[in-house]
Amino acid sequence: MGTSNADISKLLREIAAAYSIKKSGNVFEIRAYENAADSIEHLTSEAKDLWVEGKLDEIPGLGKSLRAYLGEFFKTGKIKHFEVVKKGIPGIVFELLDVPGVGPKTAQEIAKLGVRSFDGLVSQIKSGELVKKGFSGKIAEKILGGLEELGEREGRMLLPYATAQADRILQYLKKCLYVIDAHPLGSLRRQVATVGDLDFSASSKSPEKVVNYFCKMPGIDRIVEKGESSATVILQSGLQLDLLVGSPETYGALLQHFTGSKAHNIKLRTLAEKKGLSLSEHGVRKLENGKLIIDNGELIETKTEEAFYKILGMDTPPPEIRENTGEIEVALKHDLPNLIKLEVIKGDLHTHSNYPFPNPSHGPGADLIEEIVKKAQELKYEFIGISDHAPGHGKLSKAEMIKAIEKRTNVIQLIKKKTKSIRVLNGLEIDILPDGSLSVPNEALTSLDYCIAGIHSDHRGGKEVITRRLLNALSNPNVDIISHPTNRLLNERDSSEADWETIFKFAAINNKILEIDSYPNRLDLRDDLVRLALGFGVRFVIDSDAHAIEQMDNMPFGVSVARRGWTEKKDIVNTWGWTKFAKWFKMV
Ligand code: DGT
Ligand code: CA
Ligand code: CA
């Protein structure tokens, strides 16, 4: 077993589950394991490194006994006590906990019915055997969906990883003598939060030579398919690459086709047919009496994507919104949105410094406030907000909490005074507790420039609970922003369920801002919900949620989410001029 933070979190969750299955631990013990799992999952440094440096006590929410267990784990590769706790529970129970929608009770029940593998489970559900044995049909259905989701999740890359890989491959492609131009396309060009495989196009007069060159790329494990103008290869890293090569005269059509999305292309094809045209990756052809004339001479010139879309009588939708969710209709009416761009971002409101709060609710950042300010200056920002996690709820008395926050406010005041070319803003990120109240008393919030509230525990509460918690937080006059509203972690945890329409309506009416968090495995609020919220008039802030200054460079990924959600400059508060911005936050 590995020792990554993800491995340790999983192990701790398994112990929590084992306790609850055996009914041997009390509620507090189980909660302690779950909290520790959450806390380690969110660390910016590896827990093992902290152990090596003798700094395990820096992990918030980790008690003395858990620290000792982790020490034992790093030293010996196992924990005796955990083995005792897990004893007698079949391994499949722990595997099942990874399936969305399956908790310890259900996992145990499935194991009791003799299921020992995922494949066995699927076949027992599909054949109706499980239900015959008395298992709930409704839950069985839900589990099938969960298994499917788990399968889909596996193998999809996060956007920054996909971007880095694609850059490298593009460099290689462009070095080929026969390549006139090349582009990464598919879901990467559309900036989808996770990317399945990487698609490339190349413009060339000698397609076969380009295909040969591509198939000789270093690091290829196997060639799946190789044609005259296309290839599919798998790299040793497991990454799949698709290449299509086309002639410069019709390269626009190729770009368009391979960018997708599939749904966008299908809709376009129907539209084209009505105009007597046929579309394919090779280009646009005229149909005669509704029939395709197979003659390359009939290919209409489409050197650029713009030329391609023009033939269809429409403007060119930005790749990020090519999902057949209305973009074709507005492009036909020449009414495409003017999507927000990275260049207009004027500041970041969600950054974590290493300010030493006593008992912070979650891991602090790695760098000094001054270092964050300097990085923000390098990014040419006009303002930078520091939003550390406040001390954890219940860790300090009310008076101590107020004092601790005041003390930090004074520190920031001093930094504000000595910083000239950029505005430093005093914020906090506080917790929305399970009952919907906030982790910090109101008296401590009034001196802040702004306040972010977010759910950082008990994410798996039901739809009503999550909705009520978010609405409660939004009702507090001191709360300006809800951070990462769905709390999803890509490839790890699904979005919380909530009554989003009610939440968005409430946020819009009460001038509350929803965050688009640029952290690569969050990208939360997600694009489809951004679009939905936008319809209700919600405003957004795009933040990095950086826990180290390098992570402030993640802003472009949040901007991509905002673009996929159809937002424009006016919808994003951290693009506004200072006067409007400060007025909104009542800073003046
Ligand atoms: P991914 O790889 O799962 O993240 O998603 P995509 O969108 O990159 O999908 P992929 O790699 O299967 O295909 C790349 C593009 O090629 C896709 O966005 C649109 C186009 N395409 C693929 N299959 C079809 C198809 O069956 N019909 C049409 N019209 N276009 C297709
Ligand atoms: Ca793809
Ligand atoms: Ca592909």
XYZ file of C-alpha atoms and ligand atoms in Angstrom:
621
model
C 0.000 0.000 0.000
C 1.210 3.503 -0.896
C 1.840 6.322 1.539
C 0.373 9.232 -0.414
C -2.106 11.530 1.307
C -4.855 9.914 -0.753
C -3.786 6.434 0.420
C -3.755 7.508 4.059
C -7.133 9.239 3.806
C -8.579 6.096 2.292
C -7.120 3.987 5.082
C -8.535 6.269 7.769
C -11.962 6.194 6.115
C -11.770 2.405 6.070
C -11.149 2.355 9.804
C -14.069 4.719 10.396
C -16.221 2.369 8.320
C -14.921 -0.699 10.154
C -15.761 0.889 13.485
C -19.266 1.685 12.378
C -19.800 -1.782 10.886
C -18.586 -3.484 14.049
C -20.308 -0.902 16.206
C -17.120 -0.933 18.233
C -16.225 2.742 18.075
C -18.286 5.607 19.390
C -19.569 8.441 17.224
C -16.728 10.728 18.256
C -14.067 8.214 17.402
C -15.587 7.595 13.988
C -15.852 11.331 13.404
C -12.226 11.786 14.451
C -11.091 9.316 11.781
C -13.253 10.969 9.124
C -12.013 14.424 10.063
C -8.414 13.269 10.004
C -9.025 11.746 6.554
C -10.462 15.073 5.301
C -7.650 17.007 6.815
C -4.909 14.858 5.263
C -6.668 14.880 1.923
C -6.434 18.678 1.896
C -2.816 18.972 2.957
C -0.548 20.741 0.514
C 2.485 18.795 1.716
C 2.751 15.042 1.954
C 1.950 13.708 5.437
C 4.964 11.408 5.142
C 7.299 14.383 4.629
C 5.818 16.037 7.698
C 6.470 12.844 9.661
C 10.075 12.764 8.476
C 10.467 16.365 9.630
C 8.802 15.586 12.960
C 5.907 17.890 12.131
C 2.879 15.581 12.225
C 1.405 17.842 14.900
C 0.978 20.498 12.205
C -1.814 18.438 10.656
C -5.014 19.944 11.969
C -7.475 17.631 13.652
C -4.984 14.830 14.193
C -4.943 13.689 17.829
C -2.078 12.066 19.684
C -3.130 8.470 19.061
C -3.662 9.038 15.333
C -0.245 10.668 15.084
C 1.267 7.574 16.703
C -0.600 5.276 14.289
C 0.649 7.257 11.299
C 4.190 7.085 12.676
C 3.851 3.302 12.941
C 2.525 3.165 9.379
C 5.377 5.180 7.889
C 7.917 3.165 9.857
C 6.595 -0.394 9.359
C 4.135 -0.151 6.461
C 1.231 -1.294 8.623
C -0.703 -0.473 11.768
C -1.361 -3.384 14.118
C -4.395 -1.792 15.710
C -5.991 -1.092 12.314
C -5.526 -4.714 11.307
C -7.390 -5.790 14.427
C -10.199 -3.328 13.699
C -10.528 -4.542 10.095
C -10.327 -8.230 10.984
C -13.328 -10.314 9.953
C -14.609 -7.780 7.417
C -14.248 -9.015 3.814
C -11.994 -6.902 1.580
C -14.831 -6.238 -0.863
C -16.551 -4.123 1.801
C -13.690 -1.612 1.719
C -13.520 -1.676 -2.077
C -17.241 -0.969 -2.224
C -16.766 2.187 -0.166
C -15.169 3.779 -3.255
C -18.420 3.362 -5.164
C -20.427 6.598 -5.084
C -23.591 6.096 -3.055
C -22.334 3.076 -1.111
C -21.800 3.523 2.622
C -20.523 1.028 5.222
C -23.970 -0.442 5.912
C -24.785 -1.165 2.273
C -21.276 -2.476 1.615
C -21.614 -4.891 4.511
C -25.036 -6.023 3.352
C -23.727 -6.721 -0.164
C -20.804 -8.710 1.219
C -23.202 -10.748 3.376
C -25.057 -11.770 0.219
C -21.892 -13.465 -0.981
C -20.596 -10.825 -3.405
C -16.795 -10.847 -3.591
C -15.959 -8.654 -6.625
C -17.303 -5.707 -8.646
C -17.870 -7.966 -11.647
C -19.784 -10.397 -9.470
C -21.854 -7.525 -8.121
C -22.732 -6.218 -11.585
C -23.798 -9.631 -12.813
C -25.835 -10.302 -9.663
C -27.624 -6.975 -10.058
C -28.226 -7.394 -13.788
C -29.506 -10.961 -13.424
C -31.837 -9.894 -10.623
C -30.148 -12.336 -8.254
C -29.311 -9.722 -5.661
C -32.904 -8.523 -5.472
C -34.070 -12.129 -5.249
C -31.879 -12.470 -2.186
C -33.841 -9.638 -0.618
C -31.717 -6.630 -1.603
C -33.551 -3.400 -2.429
C -34.090 -2.995 -6.199
C -33.861 0.772 -5.913
C -30.510 0.673 -4.147
C -29.234 -1.928 -6.617
C -30.075 0.447 -9.457
C -28.264 3.268 -7.705
C -25.188 1.103 -7.186
C -25.065 0.242 -10.888
C -24.979 3.968 -11.613
C -22.270 4.418 -8.991
C -20.129 1.651 -10.488
C -20.493 3.204 -13.913
C -19.451 6.566 -12.547
C -16.427 5.023 -10.859
C -15.433 3.407 -14.158
C -15.816 6.661 -16.079
C -13.783 8.525 -13.531
C -10.831 6.264 -13.911
C -8.440 7.344 -16.570
C -9.662 10.895 -17.044
C -6.903 13.453 -16.616
C -7.140 16.757 -14.833
C -6.900 19.735 -17.172
C -3.451 21.014 -16.070
C -1.902 17.569 -16.541
C -3.531 17.204 -19.964
C -2.301 20.681 -20.919
C 1.290 19.899 -19.938
C 1.278 16.588 -21.854
C -0.276 18.196 -24.930
C 2.320 20.993 -24.959
C 5.105 18.460 -25.084
C 3.499 16.453 -27.892
C 2.665 19.578 -29.857
C 6.307 20.654 -29.702
C 7.308 17.292 -31.143
C 4.707 17.500 -33.925
C 5.695 21.012 -34.911
C 9.296 19.922 -35.406
C 8.233 17.738 -38.334
C 9.327 19.249 -41.660
C 6.026 18.329 -43.289
C 3.813 19.917 -40.626
C 2.580 23.397 -41.571
C 0.573 23.846 -38.376
C -0.672 21.653 -35.510
C -3.184 21.984 -32.681
C -4.421 20.085 -29.630
C -8.177 19.668 -29.998
C -11.079 17.666 -28.478
C -12.035 18.174 -24.858
C -8.695 19.851 -24.116
C -9.417 22.682 -26.544
C -12.921 22.975 -25.113
C -11.244 23.140 -21.672
C -13.396 20.443 -20.108
C -12.466 19.874 -16.439
C -11.252 16.339 -17.136
C -9.862 15.021 -20.398
C -10.239 11.449 -21.690
C -7.697 11.266 -24.504
C -5.661 13.848 -26.376
C -6.585 14.741 -29.940
C -4.237 16.515 -32.352
C -4.641 17.891 -35.820
C -1.914 18.749 -38.270
C -2.065 20.652 -41.515
C 0.195 19.147 -44.185
C 0.574 18.423 -47.875
C 2.142 15.030 -47.079
C -0.171 13.435 -44.512
C 1.441 10.017 -44.628
C 4.853 11.436 -43.742
C 3.344 13.218 -40.760
C 1.601 10.043 -39.602
C 4.881 8.118 -39.847
C 6.703 10.804 -37.891
C 3.967 10.834 -35.225
C 4.160 7.060 -34.811
C 7.878 7.344 -34.113
C 7.375 9.633 -31.147
C 9.515 8.652 -28.151
C 7.533 7.016 -25.344
C 5.001 5.177 -27.513
C 3.919 1.850 -26.045
C 1.819 0.663 -28.974
C 0.211 1.832 -32.174
C -3.506 1.068 -32.076
C -4.292 2.271 -35.563
C -2.328 3.784 -38.411
C -3.926 5.053 -41.618
C -2.957 7.376 -44.469
C -3.937 10.511 -42.630
C -4.716 9.396 -39.081
C -3.254 7.443 -36.194
C -4.061 6.373 -32.658
C -1.240 5.508 -30.281
C -0.899 4.694 -26.604
C 2.044 6.061 -24.652
C 3.888 4.150 -21.935
C 2.155 6.436 -19.449
C -1.158 4.952 -20.600
C -2.156 8.162 -22.373
C -4.048 7.740 -25.657
C -3.327 10.119 -28.531
C -5.380 10.567 -31.709
C -3.995 12.373 -34.737
C -5.787 13.587 -37.859
C -3.855 15.190 -40.696
C -5.541 17.332 -43.343
C -4.638 19.618 -46.210
C -4.234 23.371 -45.617
C -7.183 24.122 -47.948
C -9.622 22.367 -45.623
C -7.755 22.603 -42.316
C -10.543 24.766 -40.808
C -13.026 21.915 -41.252
C -10.594 19.495 -39.618
C -10.035 21.815 -36.644
C -13.755 22.197 -36.272
C -14.567 18.504 -36.525
C -11.945 17.319 -34.082
C -12.677 20.027 -31.527
C -16.208 18.745 -31.111
C -18.076 18.294 -29.014
C -19.786 15.363 -30.618
C -23.178 16.833 -29.702
C -22.214 20.165 -31.274
C -21.066 18.408 -34.464
C -24.196 16.311 -34.771
C -26.385 19.386 -34.488
C -24.267 21.215 -37.087
C -24.543 18.300 -39.482
C -28.347 18.431 -39.396
C -28.186 22.145 -39.964
C -25.805 21.686 -42.902
C -28.020 19.086 -44.550
C -30.885 21.564 -44.606
C -28.567 23.908 -46.481
C -27.618 21.169 -48.940
C -24.180 20.623 -47.440
C -22.381 17.633 -45.994
C -19.816 17.949 -43.195
C -16.952 15.685 -42.259
C -13.403 15.910 -40.953
C -12.306 16.102 -44.601
C -14.281 19.237 -45.279
C -17.579 20.625 -46.534
C -19.167 19.254 -49.683
C -22.223 20.283 -51.654
C -25.049 17.763 -51.767
C -26.933 17.306 -55.003
C -30.616 16.438 -54.562
C -29.761 15.547 -50.983
C -27.044 13.133 -52.103
C -23.318 13.309 -51.598
C -21.213 13.522 -54.719
C -18.043 11.606 -53.953
C -15.662 13.926 -55.647
C -12.886 15.773 -53.940
C -13.309 18.571 -56.417
C -16.542 19.432 -54.653
C -14.795 20.244 -51.354
C -15.435 23.851 -50.454
C -12.380 25.748 -49.265
C -12.253 26.031 -45.444
C -8.775 27.229 -44.607
C -9.929 28.521 -41.244
C -12.595 27.606 -38.741
C -14.195 31.002 -39.308
C -14.552 30.186 -43.001
C -16.144 26.873 -42.063
C -18.761 28.423 -39.795
C -19.380 31.219 -42.289
C -20.470 28.691 -44.894
C -23.154 27.634 -42.425
C -24.205 31.273 -42.010
C -23.012 31.607 -38.450
C -20.372 33.179 -36.229
C -17.645 30.987 -34.707
C -18.560 29.875 -31.173
C -15.593 29.869 -28.772
C -14.478 26.219 -28.318
C -15.378 26.275 -24.619
C -19.102 26.532 -25.347
C -19.375 24.046 -28.209
C -21.575 21.622 -26.303
C -24.887 22.049 -28.160
C -26.443 23.947 -25.291
C -27.706 26.879 -27.322
C -24.448 28.191 -28.807
C -25.419 27.217 -32.371
C -28.672 29.145 -32.140
C -27.018 32.340 -30.868
C -24.148 32.001 -33.372
C -26.725 31.896 -36.159
C -28.245 35.109 -34.785
C -24.767 36.676 -34.533
C -25.358 37.092 -30.828
C -22.564 35.060 -29.191
C -21.560 36.088 -25.665
C -18.344 38.030 -25.237
C -16.778 35.522 -22.834
C -14.554 36.607 -19.961
C -10.786 36.469 -20.584
C -7.852 35.899 -18.261
C -6.382 39.334 -19.073
C -9.266 41.162 -17.398
C -8.805 39.482 -13.998
C -7.734 42.194 -11.564
C -7.119 40.191 -8.401
C -7.533 37.006 -6.390
C -9.644 36.854 -3.232
C -8.918 33.299 -2.116
C -5.350 32.681 -0.996
C -3.994 30.973 2.126
C -0.894 32.245 3.880
C 1.129 30.579 6.610
C -0.222 33.057 9.179
C 0.051 31.149 12.479
C -3.528 31.073 13.765
C -3.895 28.886 16.847
C -5.737 25.641 15.961
C -6.618 26.537 12.351
C -9.643 24.647 11.035
C -7.658 23.297 8.063
C -4.115 23.260 6.750
C -2.609 26.737 6.368
C -0.747 27.868 3.258
C 2.987 27.532 2.755
C 4.041 31.159 2.298
C 4.095 34.484 4.076
C 1.412 37.084 3.398
C 4.195 39.313 2.018
C 5.200 36.576 -0.451
C 1.605 36.254 -1.660
C 1.461 40.023 -2.133
C 4.680 39.965 -4.127
C 3.403 37.160 -6.352
C 0.181 39.111 -6.924
C 2.258 42.100 -8.017
C 4.105 39.871 -10.475
C 0.725 38.786 -11.834
C -0.051 42.514 -12.301
C -3.064 42.330 -10.019
C -4.628 45.487 -8.612
C -5.715 43.794 -5.394
C -4.962 40.621 -3.484
C -7.136 39.107 -0.770
C -5.677 36.931 1.960
C -8.283 34.453 3.169
C -6.737 32.147 5.745
C -8.737 29.413 7.447
C -9.891 30.791 10.781
C -9.235 28.886 14.015
C -11.383 25.754 14.149
C -14.835 25.879 15.674
C -14.840 24.988 19.352
C -11.061 25.120 19.602
C -11.054 28.584 21.193
C -13.489 30.420 23.416
C -15.545 33.127 21.738
C -13.395 35.862 23.287
C -10.172 34.110 22.227
C -11.492 33.699 18.684
C -12.327 37.391 18.394
C -8.919 38.308 19.781
C -7.061 35.942 17.443
C -8.784 37.408 14.402
C -8.201 40.968 15.600
C -4.538 40.210 15.999
C -4.302 39.039 12.388
C -6.266 42.064 11.207
C -3.612 44.257 12.846
C -0.855 42.365 11.065
C -2.613 42.844 7.730
C -3.203 46.539 8.471
C 0.553 46.997 8.801
C 1.188 45.175 5.521
C -1.513 47.282 3.839
C 0.224 50.440 4.967
C 3.626 49.521 3.668
C 2.375 48.113 0.344
C 1.983 50.752 -2.317
C 1.332 49.405 -5.791
C -1.388 46.893 -4.893
C -4.332 46.801 -2.507
C -4.099 44.093 0.156
C -7.495 42.899 1.374
C -8.227 41.292 4.699
C -10.423 38.249 4.323
C -11.012 34.878 5.970
C -12.366 31.561 4.841
C -14.649 30.230 7.532
C -16.548 26.970 7.857
C -20.226 26.356 7.372
C -20.877 23.888 10.189
C -23.129 20.824 9.863
C -26.049 22.725 11.414
C -25.596 25.621 8.969
C -24.137 28.048 11.500
C -20.699 29.574 10.963
C -17.483 28.557 12.669
C -16.657 32.142 13.671
C -18.870 34.525 15.697
C -20.242 37.548 13.831
C -18.393 39.975 16.105
C -15.124 38.680 14.706
C -16.183 39.131 11.087
C -17.129 42.790 11.025
C -13.537 44.059 10.864
C -12.796 42.085 7.689
C -12.835 43.530 4.178
C -14.704 40.444 3.046
C -15.622 36.986 4.245
C -15.710 33.660 2.422
C -17.723 30.771 3.851
C -17.457 27.196 2.676
C -18.424 23.670 3.618
C -15.326 21.760 4.691
C -16.794 18.776 6.513
C -19.794 16.447 6.344
C -20.049 16.988 2.567
C -22.065 13.858 2.169
C -25.114 15.188 4.011
C -28.350 14.821 2.066
C -29.767 17.321 -0.407
C -31.971 19.120 2.134
C -29.157 19.373 4.660
C -26.638 20.822 2.188
C -29.233 23.246 0.811
C -30.125 24.459 4.294
C -26.460 24.856 5.248
C -25.699 26.939 2.154
C -28.840 29.065 2.530
C -28.032 29.676 6.193
C -24.551 30.872 5.310
C -25.884 33.061 2.517
C -28.317 34.628 4.995
C -25.507 35.933 7.166
C -24.903 39.615 6.341
C -21.167 39.189 6.973
C -20.739 36.461 4.364
C -19.867 37.762 0.890
C -18.737 34.658 -0.964
C -19.432 30.922 -0.877
C -16.260 29.035 -1.725
C -16.249 25.916 -3.951
C -20.031 25.541 -3.639
C -20.472 21.902 -4.698
C -17.401 20.626 -2.820
C -16.605 18.105 -5.492
C -13.073 16.770 -5.793
C -12.437 15.560 -9.315
C -11.720 11.828 -9.571
C -12.460 11.555 -5.880
C -15.712 12.997 -4.609
C -18.851 13.947 -6.484
C -20.614 17.273 -6.118
C -22.875 17.540 -3.111
C -26.514 17.373 -3.995
C -28.424 20.555 -3.268
C -31.401 22.510 -4.512
C -29.189 24.697 -6.701
C -32.017 26.730 -8.217
C -33.192 27.877 -4.791
C -29.619 28.623 -3.739
C -28.855 30.577 -6.926
C -32.084 32.592 -6.698
C -31.296 33.437 -3.091
C -27.702 34.396 -3.891
C -28.780 36.633 -6.763
C -31.454 38.459 -4.757
C -29.150 38.984 -1.795
C -26.074 40.040 -3.790
C -24.015 37.080 -2.654
C -21.123 35.867 -4.767
C -20.424 32.280 -5.727
C -16.842 31.265 -6.211
C -15.370 29.573 -9.234
C -12.437 27.851 -7.572
C -9.467 27.336 -9.933
C -7.817 24.618 -7.856
C -7.212 21.867 -10.442
C -9.158 19.089 -8.743
C -11.997 21.382 -7.704
C -12.998 23.646 -10.630
C -16.052 24.411 -8.551
C -18.673 25.905 -9.144
C -18.741 23.580 -12.140
C -19.410 24.936 -15.631
C -22.995 23.706 -16.039
C -23.980 25.156 -12.670
C -22.247 28.448 -13.506
C -24.487 28.667 -16.550
C -27.568 27.845 -14.492
C -26.645 30.398 -11.803
C -25.924 33.014 -14.454
C -29.504 32.635 -15.634
C -30.656 33.762 -12.204
C -28.331 36.778 -12.280
C -25.697 35.453 -9.868
C -22.255 37.154 -9.829
C -19.063 35.146 -9.467
C -15.510 35.542 -8.310
C -12.747 33.461 -9.912
C -10.167 32.526 -7.278
C -7.079 30.371 -7.108
C -7.620 28.954 -3.584
C -3.819 28.844 -3.539
C -2.123 27.226 -0.569
C 1.299 28.070 -2.027
C 2.254 30.997 -4.238
C 2.857 28.837 -7.340
C -0.785 27.777 -7.155
C -1.819 31.363 -7.819
C -0.920 30.480 -11.421
C -3.976 28.207 -11.594
C -6.269 31.167 -12.329
C -6.555 30.307 -16.083
C -8.333 27.047 -15.261
C -10.999 28.911 -13.298
C -11.368 31.327 -16.188
C -11.963 28.331 -18.465
C -14.771 27.146 -16.201
C -16.265 30.632 -16.249
C -16.075 30.687 -20.046
C -17.702 27.269 -20.279
C -20.433 28.754 -18.078
C -20.986 31.559 -20.642
C -19.971 34.357 -18.274
C -18.818 37.760 -19.431
C -16.630 40.360 -17.737
C -19.610 42.036 -16.089
C -20.567 38.798 -14.286
C -17.196 38.327 -12.600
C -16.586 40.702 -9.687
C -12.794 40.430 -9.738
C -12.714 42.057 -13.174
C -14.525 45.180 -12.033
C -12.934 48.578 -11.566
C -12.019 49.412 -7.991
C -14.864 51.854 -7.291
C -17.589 49.413 -8.268
C -15.791 46.516 -6.567
C -15.223 48.354 -3.284
C -18.803 49.578 -3.221
C -20.141 46.063 -3.707
C -18.060 44.797 -0.768
C -18.843 47.905 1.281
C -15.120 48.556 1.631
C -15.667 52.275 1.106
P -12.739 13.051 -24.234
O -11.604 12.577 -25.068
O -13.584 11.942 -23.710
O -12.315 13.951 -23.148
O -13.724 13.914 -25.153
P -13.516 14.474 -26.622
O -14.556 15.498 -26.881
O -12.108 14.895 -26.830
O -13.903 13.246 -27.533
P -13.074 12.307 -28.511
O -11.632 12.280 -28.175
O -13.802 11.009 -28.538
O -13.282 12.963 -29.932
C -12.693 14.193 -30.295
C -13.663 14.979 -31.133
O -13.915 14.321 -32.373
C -15.020 15.132 -30.501
O -15.066 16.179 -29.571
C -15.863 15.392 -31.721
C -15.252 14.529 -32.777
N -15.994 13.250 -32.832
C -15.637 12.095 -32.282
N -16.546 11.151 -32.527
C -17.503 11.728 -33.247
C -18.719 11.266 -33.845
O -19.119 10.128 -33.709
N -19.456 12.177 -34.535
C -19.050 13.469 -34.682
N -19.802 14.302 -35.369
N -17.941 13.932 -34.152
C -17.155 13.072 -33.454
Ca -10.328 13.514 -26.628
Ca -9.980 10.925 -29.232
